């Protein structure tokens, strides 16, 4: 899929969502309806346990002995797959309505973020699995009054 090239001299809007507006690519309208994002891991069993802690639920389904799939919301899925040669390079972010409450729930399940990034009123809490795959959980937070 190709689209209009962005002028490299113009800065990107740091928070603007690519999905917040309809765009035309190659003469057709593009509307995202979902995502199925994968994370390669070295050891399926231990990784599955860690992602249960992160996501707060068992997988929605397991298509085979080396994959587990979590449905995060309607049309939004993340999965792990045992693939030692590709493990450790994933970078993803899950946008949530109330990141502070979500991070508290994750902490109750035994995981703490390894880093926190702040960008204006947006926070990203960074988690890394045993392979080094990064999953951020974040969103807009209330500004202090």
Short mmCIF file of N, CA, C and O in Angstrom, two decimals, residues 32-136:
data_model
loop_
_atom_site.label_atom_id
_atom_site.label_comp_id
_atom_site.label_asym_id
_atom_site.label_seq_id
_atom_site.Cartn_x
_atom_site.Cartn_y
_atom_site.Cartn_z
N UNK A 32 -9.12 1.50 8.45
CA UNK A 32 -8.65 0.35 9.21
C UNK A 32 -9.81 -0.21 10.02
O UNK A 32 -10.54 0.53 10.65
N UNK A 33 -9.97 -1.52 9.98
CA UNK A 33 -11.03 -2.16 10.75
C UNK A 33 -10.49 -3.08 11.83
O UNK A 33 -11.26 -3.62 12.61
N UNK A 34 -9.20 -3.27 11.87
CA UNK A 34 -8.62 -4.13 12.90
C UNK A 34 -7.14 -4.30 12.69
O UNK A 34 -6.56 -3.80 11.73
N UNK A 35 -6.54 -5.00 13.65
CA UNK A 35 -5.12 -5.32 13.56
C UNK A 35 -4.87 -6.67 14.23
O UNK A 35 -5.54 -7.02 15.20
N UNK A 36 -3.93 -7.40 13.70
CA UNK A 36 -3.52 -8.69 14.22
C UNK A 36 -2.00 -8.61 14.31
O UNK A 36 -1.31 -8.81 13.31
N UNK A 37 -1.47 -8.23 15.49
CA UNK A 37 -0.04 -7.95 15.65
C UNK A 37 0.65 -9.10 16.37
O UNK A 37 0.17 -9.56 17.40
N UNK A 38 1.79 -9.53 15.83
CA UNK A 38 2.50 -10.67 16.38
C UNK A 38 3.79 -10.31 17.07
O UNK A 38 4.46 -9.34 16.72
N UNK A 39 4.15 -11.12 18.08
CA UNK A 39 5.36 -10.95 18.86
C UNK A 39 6.08 -12.30 18.88
O UNK A 39 5.54 -13.29 19.40
N UNK A 40 7.28 -12.34 18.32
CA UNK A 40 8.07 -13.58 18.33
C UNK A 40 8.76 -13.73 19.69
O UNK A 40 9.32 -12.77 20.23
N UNK A 41 8.69 -14.94 20.23
CA UNK A 41 9.29 -15.25 21.53
C UNK A 41 10.16 -16.51 21.42
O UNK A 41 9.97 -17.32 20.52
N UNK A 42 11.10 -16.65 22.35
CA UNK A 42 11.97 -17.84 22.34
C UNK A 42 11.27 -19.06 22.93
O UNK A 42 11.39 -20.16 22.42
N UNK A 43 10.58 -18.86 24.07
CA UNK A 43 9.95 -19.97 24.78
C UNK A 43 8.46 -19.69 24.94
O UNK A 43 8.06 -18.80 25.69
N UNK A 44 7.65 -20.44 24.24
CA UNK A 44 6.20 -20.21 24.22
C UNK A 44 5.59 -20.27 25.61
O UNK A 44 4.82 -19.39 26.00
N UNK A 45 5.88 -21.30 26.38
CA UNK A 45 5.21 -21.51 27.67
C UNK A 45 5.47 -20.36 28.64
O UNK A 45 4.53 -19.82 29.22
N UNK A 46 6.72 -19.98 28.81
CA UNK A 46 7.01 -18.90 29.77
C UNK A 46 6.49 -17.56 29.26
O UNK A 46 6.00 -16.73 30.03
N UNK A 47 6.58 -17.33 27.96
CA UNK A 47 6.07 -16.08 27.39
C UNK A 47 4.55 -15.99 27.56
O UNK A 47 4.02 -14.94 27.90
N UNK A 48 3.86 -17.09 27.33
CA UNK A 48 2.40 -17.09 27.47
C UNK A 48 2.00 -16.70 28.89
O UNK A 48 1.08 -15.91 29.09
N UNK A 49 2.71 -17.22 29.89
CA UNK A 49 2.42 -16.86 31.28
C UNK A 49 2.64 -15.37 31.51
O UNK A 49 1.84 -14.71 32.18
N UNK A 50 3.72 -14.80 30.96
CA UNK A 50 4.01 -13.38 31.15
C UNK A 50 2.94 -12.52 30.49
O UNK A 50 2.47 -11.54 31.07
N UNK A 51 2.50 -12.88 29.29
CA UNK A 51 1.48 -12.09 28.60
C UNK A 51 0.11 -12.22 29.25
O UNK A 51 -0.70 -11.29 29.20
N UNK A 52 -0.17 -13.33 29.91
CA UNK A 52 -1.40 -13.44 30.71
C UNK A 52 -1.36 -12.40 31.82
O UNK A 52 -2.35 -11.72 32.09
N UNK A 53 -0.21 -12.24 32.46
CA UNK A 53 -0.06 -11.20 33.49
C UNK A 53 -0.25 -9.81 32.90
O UNK A 53 -0.93 -8.97 33.47
N UNK A 54 0.35 -9.56 31.75
CA UNK A 54 0.25 -8.25 31.13
C UNK A 54 -1.18 -7.94 30.70
O UNK A 54 -1.72 -6.88 31.03
N UNK A 55 -1.80 -8.85 29.97
CA UNK A 55 -3.13 -8.60 29.41
C UNK A 55 -4.27 -8.87 30.39
O UNK A 55 -5.39 -8.42 30.19
N UNK A 56 -4.00 -9.62 31.45
CA UNK A 56 -5.03 -9.86 32.46
C UNK A 56 -6.04 -10.92 32.10
O UNK A 56 -7.11 -11.00 32.71
N UNK A 57 -5.72 -11.76 31.11
CA UNK A 57 -6.64 -12.84 30.75
C UNK A 57 -5.88 -13.94 30.03
O UNK A 57 -4.77 -13.73 29.53
N UNK A 58 -6.51 -15.09 30.00
CA UNK A 58 -5.97 -16.19 29.20
C UNK A 58 -6.15 -15.82 27.72
O UNK A 58 -6.98 -14.97 27.39
N UNK A 59 -5.41 -16.47 26.83
CA UNK A 59 -5.60 -16.19 25.40
C UNK A 59 -7.03 -16.47 24.96
O UNK A 59 -7.71 -17.34 25.51
N UNK A 60 -7.48 -15.72 23.97
CA UNK A 60 -8.80 -15.95 23.39
C UNK A 60 -8.82 -17.29 22.65
O UNK A 60 -9.82 -18.00 22.67
N UNK A 61 -7.70 -17.60 21.99
CA UNK A 61 -7.57 -18.90 21.34
C UNK A 61 -6.11 -19.18 21.05
O UNK A 61 -5.28 -18.29 21.06
N UNK A 62 -5.80 -20.45 20.84
CA UNK A 62 -4.45 -20.91 20.52
C UNK A 62 -4.55 -21.73 19.24
O UNK A 62 -5.02 -22.87 19.27
N UNK A 63 -4.11 -21.15 18.11
CA UNK A 63 -4.27 -21.86 16.84
C UNK A 63 -3.43 -23.12 16.71
O UNK A 63 -3.74 -24.00 15.91
N UNK A 64 -2.36 -23.23 17.51
CA UNK A 64 -1.51 -24.42 17.49
C UNK A 64 -0.68 -24.43 18.77
O UNK A 64 -0.94 -23.64 19.68
N UNK A 65 0.32 -25.31 18.84
CA UNK A 65 1.10 -25.48 20.07
C UNK A 65 2.13 -24.38 20.32
O UNK A 65 2.75 -24.36 21.38
N UNK A 66 2.34 -23.47 19.37
CA UNK A 66 3.36 -22.43 19.54
C UNK A 66 2.81 -21.01 19.36
O UNK A 66 3.58 -20.05 19.24
N UNK A 67 1.48 -20.87 19.35
CA UNK A 67 0.87 -19.55 19.21
C UNK A 67 -0.28 -19.38 20.20
O UNK A 67 -1.03 -20.32 20.45
N UNK A 68 -0.39 -18.14 20.71
CA UNK A 68 -1.52 -17.78 21.57
C UNK A 68 -1.98 -16.39 21.15
O UNK A 68 -1.16 -15.51 20.88
N UNK A 69 -3.30 -16.19 21.10
CA UNK A 69 -3.88 -14.94 20.60
C UNK A 69 -4.78 -14.34 21.67
O UNK A 69 -5.65 -15.02 22.22
N UNK A 70 -4.57 -13.05 21.94
CA UNK A 70 -5.42 -12.30 22.86
C UNK A 70 -6.22 -11.28 22.07
O UNK A 70 -5.68 -10.58 21.22
N UNK A 71 -7.52 -11.20 22.35
CA UNK A 71 -8.34 -10.15 21.75
C UNK A 71 -8.39 -9.02 22.76
O UNK A 71 -8.91 -9.16 23.86
N UNK A 72 -7.83 -7.86 22.38
CA UNK A 72 -7.77 -6.72 23.28
C UNK A 72 -9.03 -5.87 23.22
O UNK A 72 -9.40 -5.21 24.18
N UNK A 73 -9.66 -5.84 22.05
CA UNK A 73 -10.90 -5.11 21.82
C UNK A 73 -11.45 -5.62 20.49
O UNK A 73 -10.81 -6.43 19.80
N UNK A 74 -12.62 -5.13 20.10
CA UNK A 74 -13.21 -5.54 18.82
C UNK A 74 -12.23 -5.31 17.68
O UNK A 74 -11.79 -4.18 17.46
N UNK A 75 -11.83 -6.37 17.00
CA UNK A 75 -10.94 -6.25 15.86
C UNK A 75 -9.48 -6.00 16.18
O UNK A 75 -8.67 -5.80 15.28
N UNK A 76 -9.11 -6.01 17.47
CA UNK A 76 -7.73 -5.74 17.88
C UNK A 76 -7.15 -6.96 18.59
O UNK A 76 -7.58 -7.31 19.69
N UNK A 77 -6.18 -7.59 17.95
CA UNK A 77 -5.59 -8.82 18.47
C UNK A 77 -4.08 -8.69 18.56
O UNK A 77 -3.45 -8.06 17.71
N UNK A 78 -3.51 -9.30 19.59
CA UNK A 78 -2.06 -9.47 19.68
C UNK A 78 -1.81 -10.95 19.92
O UNK A 78 -2.58 -11.61 20.61
N UNK A 79 -0.73 -11.43 19.32
CA UNK A 79 -0.43 -12.84 19.51
C UNK A 79 1.06 -13.03 19.72
O UNK A 79 1.87 -12.19 19.34
N UNK A 80 1.40 -14.13 20.38
CA UNK A 80 2.79 -14.55 20.50
C UNK A 80 2.96 -15.80 19.66
O UNK A 80 2.03 -16.58 19.48
N UNK A 81 4.16 -15.94 19.14
CA UNK A 81 4.51 -17.14 18.38
C UNK A 81 5.94 -17.52 18.74
O UNK A 81 6.82 -16.66 18.80
N UNK A 82 6.15 -18.80 19.03
CA UNK A 82 7.50 -19.25 19.33
C UNK A 82 8.31 -19.26 18.04
O UNK A 82 7.99 -20.00 17.09
N UNK A 83 9.31 -18.40 18.00
CA UNK A 83 10.18 -18.25 16.83
C UNK A 83 11.51 -17.68 17.35
O UNK A 83 11.75 -16.47 17.27
N UNK A 84 12.37 -18.54 17.91
CA UNK A 84 13.59 -18.07 18.57
C UNK A 84 14.49 -17.19 17.69
O UNK A 84 15.12 -16.27 18.20
N UNK A 85 14.52 -17.45 16.39
CA UNK A 85 15.40 -16.67 15.53
C UNK A 85 14.95 -15.22 15.38
O UNK A 85 15.75 -14.34 15.08
N UNK A 86 13.67 -14.94 15.59
CA UNK A 86 13.16 -13.57 15.44
C UNK A 86 12.76 -12.93 16.76
O UNK A 86 12.30 -11.79 16.79
N UNK A 87 12.92 -13.64 17.87
CA UNK A 87 12.47 -13.15 19.18
C UNK A 87 13.24 -11.91 19.61
O UNK A 87 14.43 -11.76 19.33
N UNK A 88 12.53 -11.02 20.29
CA UNK A 88 13.17 -9.88 20.95
C UNK A 88 13.12 -8.56 20.23
O UNK A 88 13.55 -7.55 20.76
N UNK A 89 12.57 -8.50 19.04
CA UNK A 89 12.60 -7.25 18.29
C UNK A 89 11.28 -6.50 18.19
O UNK A 89 11.21 -5.46 17.55
N UNK A 90 10.24 -6.98 18.85
CA UNK A 90 8.92 -6.34 18.72
C UNK A 90 8.85 -5.05 19.53
O UNK A 90 9.40 -4.95 20.62
N UNK A 91 8.16 -4.08 18.96
CA UNK A 91 7.85 -2.82 19.64
C UNK A 91 6.39 -2.52 19.33
O UNK A 91 6.02 -2.41 18.17
N UNK A 92 5.57 -2.41 20.37
CA UNK A 92 4.15 -2.13 20.15
C UNK A 92 3.64 -1.24 21.27
O UNK A 92 4.27 -1.08 22.30
N UNK A 93 2.47 -0.66 21.03
CA UNK A 93 1.84 0.21 22.02
C UNK A 93 0.34 -0.07 22.02
O UNK A 93 -0.28 -0.14 20.95
N UNK A 94 -0.20 -0.23 23.18
CA UNK A 94 -1.64 -0.42 23.35
C UNK A 94 -2.19 0.86 23.96
O UNK A 94 -1.79 1.26 25.05
N UNK A 95 -3.09 1.52 23.24
CA UNK A 95 -3.70 2.76 23.70
C UNK A 95 -4.92 2.41 24.53
O UNK A 95 -5.79 1.67 24.06
N UNK A 96 -4.99 2.92 25.75
CA UNK A 96 -6.13 2.65 26.63
C UNK A 96 -6.76 3.97 27.08
O UNK A 96 -6.12 5.02 27.05
N UNK A 97 -8.03 3.90 27.50
CA UNK A 97 -8.75 5.10 27.92
C UNK A 97 -8.21 5.69 29.22
O UNK A 97 -8.19 6.91 29.39
N UNK A 98 -7.80 4.84 30.15
CA UNK A 98 -7.34 5.30 31.46
C UNK A 98 -6.03 4.58 31.80
O UNK A 98 -6.02 3.57 32.50
N UNK A 99 -4.90 5.11 31.30
CA UNK A 99 -3.64 4.40 31.50
C UNK A 99 -3.24 4.24 32.97
O UNK A 99 -2.69 3.20 33.33
N UNK A 100 -3.53 5.21 33.80
CA UNK A 100 -3.13 5.12 35.21
C UNK A 100 -3.83 3.94 35.88
O UNK A 100 -3.19 3.15 36.58
N UNK A 101 -5.12 3.79 35.65
CA UNK A 101 -5.85 2.65 36.23
C UNK A 101 -5.38 1.33 35.63
O UNK A 101 -5.27 0.33 36.35
N UNK A 102 -5.12 1.31 34.34
CA UNK A 102 -4.67 0.06 33.70
C UNK A 102 -3.32 -0.36 34.25
O UNK A 102 -3.09 -1.55 34.52
N UNK A 103 -2.41 0.57 34.46
CA UNK A 103 -1.09 0.24 34.99
C UNK A 103 -1.22 -0.29 36.42
O UNK A 103 -0.51 -1.22 36.81
N UNK A 104 -2.16 0.27 37.19
CA UNK A 104 -2.40 -0.23 38.55
C UNK A 104 -2.89 -1.68 38.50
O UNK A 104 -2.47 -2.51 39.31
N UNK A 105 -3.79 -1.98 37.56
CA UNK A 105 -4.29 -3.36 37.44
C UNK A 105 -3.16 -4.31 37.03
O UNK A 105 -3.07 -5.44 37.54
N UNK A 106 -2.30 -3.88 36.13
CA UNK A 106 -1.17 -4.72 35.72
C UNK A 106 -0.24 -4.95 36.90
O UNK A 106 0.26 -6.06 37.11
N UNK A 107 0.00 -3.91 37.71
CA UNK A 107 0.85 -4.05 38.90
C UNK A 107 0.26 -5.06 39.88
O UNK A 107 1.01 -5.84 40.49
N UNK A 108 -1.06 -5.08 40.02
CA UNK A 108 -1.71 -6.07 40.89
C UNK A 108 -1.45 -7.49 40.41
O UNK A 108 -1.49 -8.43 41.21
N UNK A 109 -1.19 -7.64 39.13
CA UNK A 109 -0.90 -8.96 38.57
C UNK A 109 0.60 -9.27 38.59
O UNK A 109 1.04 -10.31 38.10
N UNK A 110 1.41 -8.35 39.16
CA UNK A 110 2.82 -8.65 39.39
C UNK A 110 3.82 -8.06 38.40
O UNK A 110 5.00 -8.37 38.48
N UNK A 111 3.38 -7.22 37.49
CA UNK A 111 4.32 -6.62 36.53
C UNK A 111 4.43 -5.12 36.77
O UNK A 111 3.43 -4.45 37.04
N UNK A 112 5.65 -4.61 36.64
CA UNK A 112 5.92 -3.18 36.75
C UNK A 112 6.55 -2.70 35.44
O UNK A 112 7.34 -3.42 34.83
N UNK A 113 6.23 -1.48 35.02
CA UNK A 113 6.88 -0.96 33.81
C UNK A 113 8.37 -0.75 34.06
O UNK A 113 8.78 -0.44 35.19
N UNK A 114 9.16 -0.91 33.00
CA UNK A 114 10.60 -0.67 33.11
C UNK A 114 10.95 0.78 32.78
O UNK A 114 12.06 1.23 33.06
N UNK A 115 10.00 1.50 32.21
CA UNK A 115 10.23 2.89 31.85
C UNK A 115 8.87 3.57 31.68
O UNK A 115 7.87 2.90 31.44
N UNK A 116 8.86 4.88 31.83
CA UNK A 116 7.68 5.68 31.57
C UNK A 116 8.10 6.86 30.72
O UNK A 116 9.04 7.57 31.05
N UNK A 117 7.42 7.03 29.59
CA UNK A 117 7.68 8.17 28.71
C UNK A 117 6.51 9.13 28.84
O UNK A 117 5.36 8.70 28.85
N UNK A 118 6.82 10.43 28.93
CA UNK A 118 5.78 11.44 29.01
C UNK A 118 5.91 12.38 27.82
O UNK A 118 7.00 12.86 27.52
N UNK A 119 4.79 12.59 27.14
CA UNK A 119 4.72 13.47 25.98
C UNK A 119 3.49 14.35 26.15
O UNK A 119 2.40 13.98 25.72
N UNK A 120 3.69 15.50 26.81
CA UNK A 120 2.54 16.35 27.10
C UNK A 120 1.59 15.61 28.02
O UNK A 120 1.99 15.14 29.09
N UNK A 121 0.32 15.48 27.62
CA UNK A 121 -0.65 14.77 28.45
C UNK A 121 -0.79 13.29 28.05
O UNK A 121 -1.76 12.64 28.42
N UNK A 122 0.19 12.77 27.34
CA UNK A 122 0.19 11.35 26.97
C UNK A 122 1.33 10.65 27.70
O UNK A 122 2.45 11.15 27.76
N UNK A 123 1.00 9.49 28.28
CA UNK A 123 2.02 8.68 28.94
C UNK A 123 2.08 7.31 28.29
O UNK A 123 1.06 6.74 27.93
N UNK A 124 3.29 6.81 28.20
CA UNK A 124 3.53 5.44 27.71
C UNK A 124 4.33 4.71 28.77
O UNK A 124 5.43 5.12 29.12
N UNK A 125 3.74 3.63 29.30
CA UNK A 125 4.40 2.79 30.27
C UNK A 125 4.98 1.60 29.51
O UNK A 125 4.25 0.89 28.81
N UNK A 126 6.27 1.38 29.65
CA UNK A 126 6.98 0.39 28.84
C UNK A 126 7.20 -0.89 29.64
O UNK A 126 7.74 -0.85 30.76
N UNK A 127 6.79 -2.00 29.05
CA UNK A 127 7.03 -3.33 29.61
C UNK A 127 7.90 -4.10 28.62
O UNK A 127 7.76 -3.94 27.41
N UNK A 128 8.77 -4.96 29.15
CA UNK A 128 9.58 -5.82 28.28
C UNK A 128 9.48 -7.26 28.79
O UNK A 128 9.65 -7.52 29.97
N UNK A 129 9.23 -8.16 27.85
CA UNK A 129 9.19 -9.58 28.21
C UNK A 129 10.62 -10.10 28.34
O UNK A 129 11.59 -9.36 28.15
N UNK A 130 10.78 -11.38 28.65
CA UNK A 130 12.10 -11.97 28.88
C UNK A 130 12.99 -11.91 27.64
O UNK A 130 14.22 -11.95 27.75
N UNK A 131 12.40 -11.79 26.46
CA UNK A 131 13.17 -11.71 25.22
C UNK A 131 13.54 -10.28 24.85
O UNK A 131 14.27 -10.06 23.89
N UNK A 132 13.00 -9.31 25.56
CA UNK A 132 13.25 -7.91 25.24
C UNK A 132 12.20 -7.26 24.36
O UNK A 132 12.32 -6.10 24.00
N UNK A 133 11.15 -7.99 24.00
CA UNK A 133 10.05 -7.39 23.23
C UNK A 133 9.41 -6.30 24.07
O UNK A 133 9.12 -6.50 25.25
N UNK A 134 9.17 -5.15 23.46
CA UNK A 134 8.60 -4.01 24.17
C UNK A 134 7.11 -3.88 23.87
O UNK A 134 6.71 -3.84 22.71
N UNK A 135 6.33 -3.83 24.94
CA UNK A 135 4.90 -3.53 24.81
C UNK A 135 4.63 -2.30 25.66
O UNK A 135 4.83 -2.34 26.88
N UNK A 136 4.22 -1.23 25.03
CA UNK A 136 3.84 -0.03 25.75
C UNK A 136 2.35 -0.04 26.02
O UNK A 136 1.56 -0.53 25.21
#
